[in-house]
Amino acid sequence: MNKQTLQTNTWSVQTLTKMALITALYIVVTIFLAPFSFGAIQLRFSEMFNYLAIFNKRYIAAVTLGVAISNFASPLGLVDVVIGSLSTFVVLVISYYSTKRLNNKIQKMVITAVICTISMFTVAGQLTYFYQLPFFYTWLTVAIGELLSMSVGGIIIYWVSEKIDLTK
């Protein structure tokens, strides 16, 4: 296999390595901060990696896999693995296509933060079903945590994107 073939192959070793790194980072940050990563009031700082999907669609799979593996540590277990992963995948695809034609990085990040924050109804739905928590209040508390995580994470990812080309 020549160098040209490796560069044009979507699933090159370099691409898979970048994806694996993001998956691993998502897992490590979530598990390290596990007391804050699950429940009706949560700050899952690993959600900052959601922004990577707006830079390159390969990160949709990487972050989704990170969510799936991390959610094995969730009190809801397999339910959270399945619902959380599917929700993340859909949200990241929506974010990617909603921002694809925009050139302004900050606009892309704001739109992604709003989409991710609104999507927390899936977490609220699980918590309402399994723990009989009030849906709208739970959605509000989880959404506030998501917005806070995305805001702090957005600053970090923006800074990183100024130093490193995340599109490659």
CSV table of C-alpha atoms in Angstrom, one decimal, residues 31-119:
chain,number,residue,atom,x,y,z
A,31,ILE,CA,-15.0,7.8,34.8
A,32,PHE,CA,-12.5,10.1,36.7
A,33,LEU,CA,-15.3,12.5,37.4
A,34,ALA,CA,-18.0,9.8,37.8
A,35,PRO,CA,-19.6,11.3,40.9
A,36,PHE,CA,-20.5,14.3,38.7
A,37,SER,CA,-21.1,12.4,35.5
A,38,PHE,CA,-24.4,10.6,36.3
A,39,GLY,CA,-27.8,11.5,37.8
A,40,ALA,CA,-30.4,14.2,37.8
A,41,ILE,CA,-27.7,16.8,38.6
A,42,GLN,CA,-24.6,16.2,36.5
A,43,LEU,CA,-21.6,17.9,35.1
A,44,ARG,CA,-20.2,15.6,32.5
A,45,PHE,CA,-17.2,17.6,31.4
A,46,SER,CA,-16.4,14.9,28.8
A,47,GLU,CA,-19.3,16.3,26.8
A,48,MET,CA,-16.8,18.9,25.5
A,49,PHE,CA,-15.7,16.3,23.1
A,50,ASN,CA,-19.1,16.7,21.3
A,51,TYR,CA,-17.6,19.8,19.7
A,52,LEU,CA,-15.1,17.6,17.8
A,53,ALA,CA,-18.0,16.4,15.5
A,54,ILE,CA,-18.2,19.9,14.0
A,55,PHE,CA,-14.6,19.7,12.9
A,56,ASN,CA,-14.5,16.2,11.5
A,57,LYS,CA,-17.4,13.7,11.2
A,58,ARG,CA,-15.1,10.8,12.2
A,59,TYR,CA,-15.4,12.1,15.8
A,60,ILE,CA,-19.1,11.2,15.7
A,61,ALA,CA,-18.2,7.5,16.0
A,62,ALA,CA,-15.4,8.2,18.4
A,63,VAL,CA,-17.5,10.2,20.9
A,64,THR,CA,-20.5,7.8,20.5
A,65,LEU,CA,-18.2,4.8,21.4
A,66,GLY,CA,-16.8,6.8,24.4
A,67,VAL,CA,-20.3,7.4,25.6
A,68,ALA,CA,-21.3,3.8,25.2
A,69,ILE,CA,-18.3,2.5,27.1
A,70,SER,CA,-18.6,5.2,29.8
A,71,ASN,CA,-22.2,4.5,30.4
A,72,PHE,CA,-21.5,1.0,31.6
A,73,ALA,CA,-20.5,2.8,34.8
A,74,SER,CA,-24.0,4.5,34.9
A,75,PRO,CA,-26.4,3.4,37.6
A,76,LEU,CA,-28.8,2.6,34.8
A,77,GLY,CA,-26.3,0.3,33.2
A,78,LEU,CA,-27.2,-1.2,29.8
A,79,VAL,CA,-30.2,1.0,29.4
A,80,ASP,CA,-28.0,4.1,29.6
A,81,VAL,CA,-25.4,2.4,27.3
A,82,VAL,CA,-28.1,1.9,24.6
A,83,ILE,CA,-30.2,5.1,24.9
A,84,GLY,CA,-27.2,7.4,25.7
A,85,SER,CA,-25.2,6.1,22.8
A,86,LEU,CA,-28.1,6.3,20.3
A,87,SER,CA,-28.9,9.8,21.6
A,88,THR,CA,-25.3,10.9,21.3
A,89,PHE,CA,-25.0,9.6,17.8
A,90,VAL,CA,-28.2,11.3,16.6
A,91,VAL,CA,-27.3,14.6,18.3
A,92,LEU,CA,-23.8,14.6,16.8
A,93,VAL,CA,-25.1,13.9,13.3
A,94,ILE,CA,-27.6,16.7,13.7
A,95,SER,CA,-24.8,19.0,15.0
A,96,TYR,CA,-22.5,18.1,12.1
A,97,TYR,CA,-25.0,18.7,9.4
A,98,SER,CA,-26.6,21.8,11.0
A,99,THR,CA,-23.2,23.5,11.2
A,100,LYS,CA,-21.5,22.0,8.1
A,101,ARG,CA,-22.0,25.1,5.9
A,102,LEU,CA,-21.1,27.7,8.5
A,103,ASN,CA,-17.6,29.2,8.5
A,104,ASN,CA,-17.8,30.9,11.9
A,105,LYS,CA,-16.4,28.5,14.5
A,106,ILE,CA,-18.1,30.2,17.4
A,107,GLN,CA,-21.5,30.0,15.7
A,108,LYS,CA,-20.9,26.3,15.1
A,109,MET,CA,-20.1,25.8,18.7
A,110,VAL,CA,-23.1,27.8,20.0
A,111,ILE,CA,-25.4,25.8,17.8
A,112,THR,CA,-23.9,22.5,19.0
A,113,ALA,CA,-24.2,23.5,22.6
A,114,VAL,CA,-27.8,24.4,22.2
A,115,ILE,CA,-28.6,21.1,20.4
A,116,CYS,CA,-26.7,19.1,23.0
A,117,THR,CA,-28.5,20.9,25.8
A,118,ILE,CA,-31.9,20.4,24.4
A,119,SER,CA,-31.2,16.7,23.8
